[in-house]
Amino acid sequence: ERYVERFIDAGADHVIVHVEHEAKHDVAWTLQLIRGRSRKAGLALNPATPIERVLPFLGEVDELLVMTVNPGFGGQAFLPEVLPKIRELRKRAPRLPIIVDGGINPTTGRQCAEAGANVFVAGNSLFKHSSLDLTAAIDELRKNVTG
């Protein structure tokens, strides 16, 4: 919560905080702070975090970020055990954007889309694409996640 104002002042339109850091910040207060500054507020949850941690806040967020790897560094392998979590969140929050981040490529992106995700964060799969053409890599990802 101590950095929220700085990010907003620097121009952030969306601020997503991890629900796991509840011991370090008051999640409800932080979400109110973000929305009080007319920004989109989101919650992120790690692969091991049960969805029950975000359920009390569904009415206070504009988006959910499901980490599909353990946060820390790029290039990690996608964790398929998060797919049921995405499915359940989609059932409980049919209108919220569900973002996935980590190990997203055309194959895993499609799996996430089928589970209910609709925003995809991709890094290595784009920048290390065999064609070395970022536009082609993005087009391939889009084609696979949209069917």
mmCIF file of C-alpha atoms in Angstrom:
data_model
loop_
_atom_site.group_PDB
_atom_site.id
_atom_site.type_symbol
_atom_site.label_atom_id
_atom_site.label_comp_id
_atom_site.label_asym_id
_atom_site.label_seq_id
_atom_site.Cartn_x
_atom_site.Cartn_y
_atom_site.Cartn_z
ATOM 1 C CA GLU A 1 0.000 0.000 0.000
ATOM 2 C CA ARG A 2 2.934 2.340 0.477
ATOM 3 C CA TYR A 3 3.636 2.338 -3.276
ATOM 4 C CA VAL A 4 0.101 2.632 -4.636
ATOM 5 C CA GLU A 5 0.080 6.433 -4.664
ATOM 6 C CA ARG A 6 3.498 6.512 -6.338
ATOM 7 C CA PHE A 7 2.366 4.207 -9.126
ATOM 8 C CA ILE A 8 -0.796 6.245 -9.665
ATOM 9 C CA ASP A 9 1.132 9.523 -9.625
ATOM 10 C CA ALA A 10 3.506 8.030 -12.196
ATOM 11 C CA GLY A 11 0.542 7.380 -14.501
ATOM 12 C CA ALA A 12 -0.689 3.850 -13.753
ATOM 13 C CA ASP A 13 -4.281 3.261 -14.864
ATOM 14 C CA HIS A 14 -4.483 -0.206 -13.286
ATOM 15 C CA VAL A 15 -2.960 -1.271 -9.983
ATOM 16 C CA ILE A 16 -2.972 -4.944 -9.026
ATOM 17 C CA VAL A 17 -1.932 -6.094 -5.561
ATOM 18 C CA HIS A 18 -1.265 -9.598 -4.314
ATOM 19 C CA VAL A 19 -3.836 -10.953 -1.915
ATOM 20 C CA GLU A 20 -1.098 -13.027 -0.238
ATOM 21 C CA HIS A 21 0.414 -9.894 1.266
ATOM 22 C CA GLU A 22 -2.644 -9.360 3.440
ATOM 23 C CA ALA A 23 -0.415 -9.504 6.526
ATOM 24 C CA LYS A 24 1.569 -6.572 5.136
ATOM 25 C CA HIS A 25 -1.367 -4.471 3.974
ATOM 26 C CA ASP A 26 -5.081 -4.148 4.444
ATOM 27 C CA VAL A 27 -6.401 -5.484 1.133
ATOM 28 C CA ALA A 28 -9.828 -3.814 1.359
ATOM 29 C CA TRP A 29 -8.291 -0.454 2.280
ATOM 30 C CA THR A 30 -5.735 -0.733 -0.533
ATOM 31 C CA LEU A 31 -8.438 -1.517 -3.102
ATOM 32 C CA GLN A 32 -10.475 1.465 -1.872
ATOM 33 C CA LEU A 33 -7.419 3.689 -2.187
ATOM 34 C CA ILE A 34 -6.869 2.611 -5.788
ATOM 35 C CA ARG A 35 -10.514 3.007 -6.794
ATOM 36 C CA GLY A 36 -10.721 6.287 -4.869
ATOM 37 C CA ARG A 37 -8.105 7.626 -7.245
ATOM 38 C CA SER A 38 -10.297 6.558 -10.202
ATOM 39 C CA ARG A 39 -7.998 3.718 -11.228
ATOM 40 C CA LYS A 40 -8.763 0.076 -11.966
ATOM 41 C CA ALA A 41 -8.069 -2.096 -8.929
ATOM 42 C CA GLY A 42 -7.102 -5.722 -9.195
ATOM 43 C CA LEU A 43 -6.071 -8.652 -7.086
ATOM 44 C CA ALA A 44 -3.402 -11.190 -7.957
ATOM 45 C CA LEU A 45 -3.123 -14.653 -6.525
ATOM 46 C CA ASN A 46 -0.268 -17.117 -6.698
ATOM 47 C CA PRO A 47 -0.632 -20.728 -7.869
ATOM 48 C CA ALA A 48 -0.773 -22.132 -4.337
ATOM 49 C CA THR A 49 -3.263 -19.556 -3.053
ATOM 50 C CA PRO A 50 -6.837 -20.836 -2.777
ATOM 51 C CA ILE A 51 -9.486 -18.744 -4.502
ATOM 52 C CA GLU A 52 -11.244 -18.293 -1.170
ATOM 53 C CA ARG A 53 -8.681 -15.575 -0.423
ATOM 54 C CA VAL A 54 -10.071 -13.344 -3.210
ATOM 55 C CA LEU A 55 -13.774 -14.172 -2.934
ATOM 56 C CA PRO A 56 -14.519 -11.570 -0.217
ATOM 57 C CA PHE A 57 -13.176 -8.851 -2.536
ATOM 58 C CA LEU A 58 -14.893 -9.739 -5.828
ATOM 59 C CA GLY A 59 -17.246 -6.771 -5.542
ATOM 60 C CA GLU A 60 -14.315 -4.417 -4.979
ATOM 61 C CA VAL A 61 -12.073 -5.339 -7.905
ATOM 62 C CA ASP A 62 -12.064 -4.578 -11.603
ATOM 63 C CA GLU A 63 -9.845 -7.505 -12.586
ATOM 64 C CA LEU A 64 -8.220 -10.664 -11.277
ATOM 65 C CA LEU A 65 -4.703 -11.816 -12.081
ATOM 66 C CA VAL A 66 -4.050 -15.530 -11.763
ATOM 67 C CA MET A 67 -0.343 -16.266 -11.670
ATOM 68 C CA THR A 68 0.290 -19.391 -13.729
ATOM 69 C CA VAL A 69 3.855 -19.688 -12.423
ATOM 70 C CA ASN A 70 5.369 -18.823 -9.067
ATOM 71 C CA PRO A 71 6.362 -15.149 -9.194
ATOM 72 C CA GLY A 72 10.019 -14.368 -9.375
ATOM 73 C CA PHE A 73 11.532 -14.667 -12.825
ATOM 74 C CA GLY A 74 10.633 -15.110 -16.479
ATOM 75 C CA GLY A 75 10.875 -18.304 -18.467
ATOM 76 C CA GLN A 76 9.201 -20.630 -15.968
ATOM 77 C CA ALA A 77 7.041 -23.512 -17.098
ATOM 78 C CA PHE A 78 3.269 -23.075 -16.977
ATOM 79 C CA LEU A 79 1.588 -24.788 -14.008
ATOM 80 C CA PRO A 80 -1.520 -26.592 -15.334
ATOM 81 C CA GLU A 81 -2.896 -27.061 -11.824
ATOM 82 C CA VAL A 82 -4.112 -23.434 -11.993
ATOM 83 C CA LEU A 83 -6.674 -24.238 -14.706
ATOM 84 C CA PRO A 84 -9.397 -25.403 -12.261
ATOM 85 C CA LYS A 85 -8.837 -22.186 -10.293
ATOM 86 C CA ILE A 86 -9.434 -20.118 -13.439
ATOM 87 C CA ARG A 87 -12.598 -22.116 -14.207
ATOM 88 C CA GLU A 88 -13.973 -21.584 -10.710
ATOM 89 C CA LEU A 89 -13.158 -17.865 -10.706
ATOM 90 C CA ARG A 90 -14.883 -17.477 -14.075
ATOM 91 C CA LYS A 91 -18.021 -19.126 -12.636
ATOM 92 C CA ARG A 92 -17.990 -16.835 -9.624
ATOM 93 C CA ALA A 93 -17.052 -13.668 -11.520
ATOM 94 C CA PRO A 94 -18.505 -14.014 -15.014
ATOM 95 C CA ARG A 95 -17.925 -10.381 -15.977
ATOM 96 C CA LEU A 96 -14.502 -9.695 -14.480
ATOM 97 C CA PRO A 97 -11.438 -9.766 -16.678
ATOM 98 C CA ILE A 98 -9.285 -12.717 -15.663
ATOM 99 C CA ILE A 99 -5.645 -12.180 -16.511
ATOM 100 C CA VAL A 100 -3.096 -15.004 -16.674
ATOM 101 C CA ASP A 101 0.623 -14.444 -16.362
ATOM 102 C CA GLY A 102 3.458 -16.947 -16.593
ATOM 103 C CA GLY A 103 4.407 -19.555 -19.152
ATOM 104 C CA ILE A 104 1.809 -18.276 -21.601
ATOM 105 C CA ASN A 105 2.322 -19.468 -25.172
ATOM 106 C CA PRO A 106 -0.138 -20.493 -27.905
ATOM 107 C CA THR A 107 -0.817 -23.863 -26.246
ATOM 108 C CA THR A 108 -1.103 -22.751 -22.629
ATOM 109 C CA GLY A 109 -2.909 -19.582 -23.685
ATOM 110 C CA ARG A 110 -5.575 -21.709 -25.367
ATOM 111 C CA GLN A 111 -5.931 -23.838 -22.235
ATOM 112 C CA CYS A 112 -6.375 -20.697 -20.137
ATOM 113 C CA ALA A 113 -8.885 -19.239 -22.593
ATOM 114 C CA GLU A 114 -10.909 -22.447 -22.477
ATOM 115 C CA ALA A 115 -10.848 -22.230 -18.665
ATOM 116 C CA GLY A 116 -12.160 -18.658 -18.753
ATOM 117 C CA ALA A 117 -9.173 -16.307 -18.897
ATOM 118 C CA ASN A 118 -9.517 -13.402 -21.283
ATOM 119 C CA VAL A 119 -6.333 -11.338 -20.813
ATOM 120 C CA PHE A 120 -2.919 -12.890 -21.468
ATOM 121 C CA VAL A 121 0.517 -11.733 -20.360
ATOM 122 C CA ALA A 122 3.236 -13.282 -22.491
ATOM 123 C CA GLY A 123 6.943 -12.598 -22.454
ATOM 124 C CA ASN A 124 9.401 -15.302 -23.383
ATOM 125 C CA SER A 125 7.069 -17.022 -25.833
ATOM 126 C CA LEU A 126 6.880 -13.793 -27.813
ATOM 127 C CA PHE A 127 10.419 -12.521 -27.556
ATOM 128 C CA LYS A 128 11.956 -15.961 -28.145
ATOM 129 C CA HIS A 129 9.567 -16.963 -30.926
ATOM 130 C CA SER A 130 11.209 -19.076 -33.633
ATOM 131 C CA SER A 131 10.432 -16.478 -36.313
ATOM 132 C CA LEU A 132 12.048 -13.653 -34.320
ATOM 133 C CA ASP A 133 9.102 -11.618 -35.601
ATOM 134 C CA LEU A 134 7.151 -10.129 -32.696
ATOM 135 C CA THR A 135 4.107 -9.404 -34.854
ATOM 136 C CA ALA A 136 3.977 -13.010 -36.060
ATOM 137 C CA ALA A 137 4.384 -14.281 -32.503
ATOM 138 C CA ILE A 138 1.527 -12.104 -31.251
ATOM 139 C CA ASP A 139 -0.670 -13.125 -34.183
ATOM 140 C CA GLU A 140 -0.018 -16.813 -33.437
ATOM 141 C CA LEU A 141 -0.887 -16.328 -29.768
ATOM 142 C CA ARG A 142 -4.075 -14.414 -30.615
ATOM 143 C CA LYS A 143 -5.139 -17.046 -33.150
ATOM 144 C CA ASN A 144 -4.739 -19.803 -30.581
ATOM 145 C CA VAL A 145 -6.496 -18.097 -27.688
ATOM 146 C CA THR A 146 -9.441 -16.868 -29.725
ATOM 147 C CA GLY A 147 -9.963 -20.071 -31.703
#
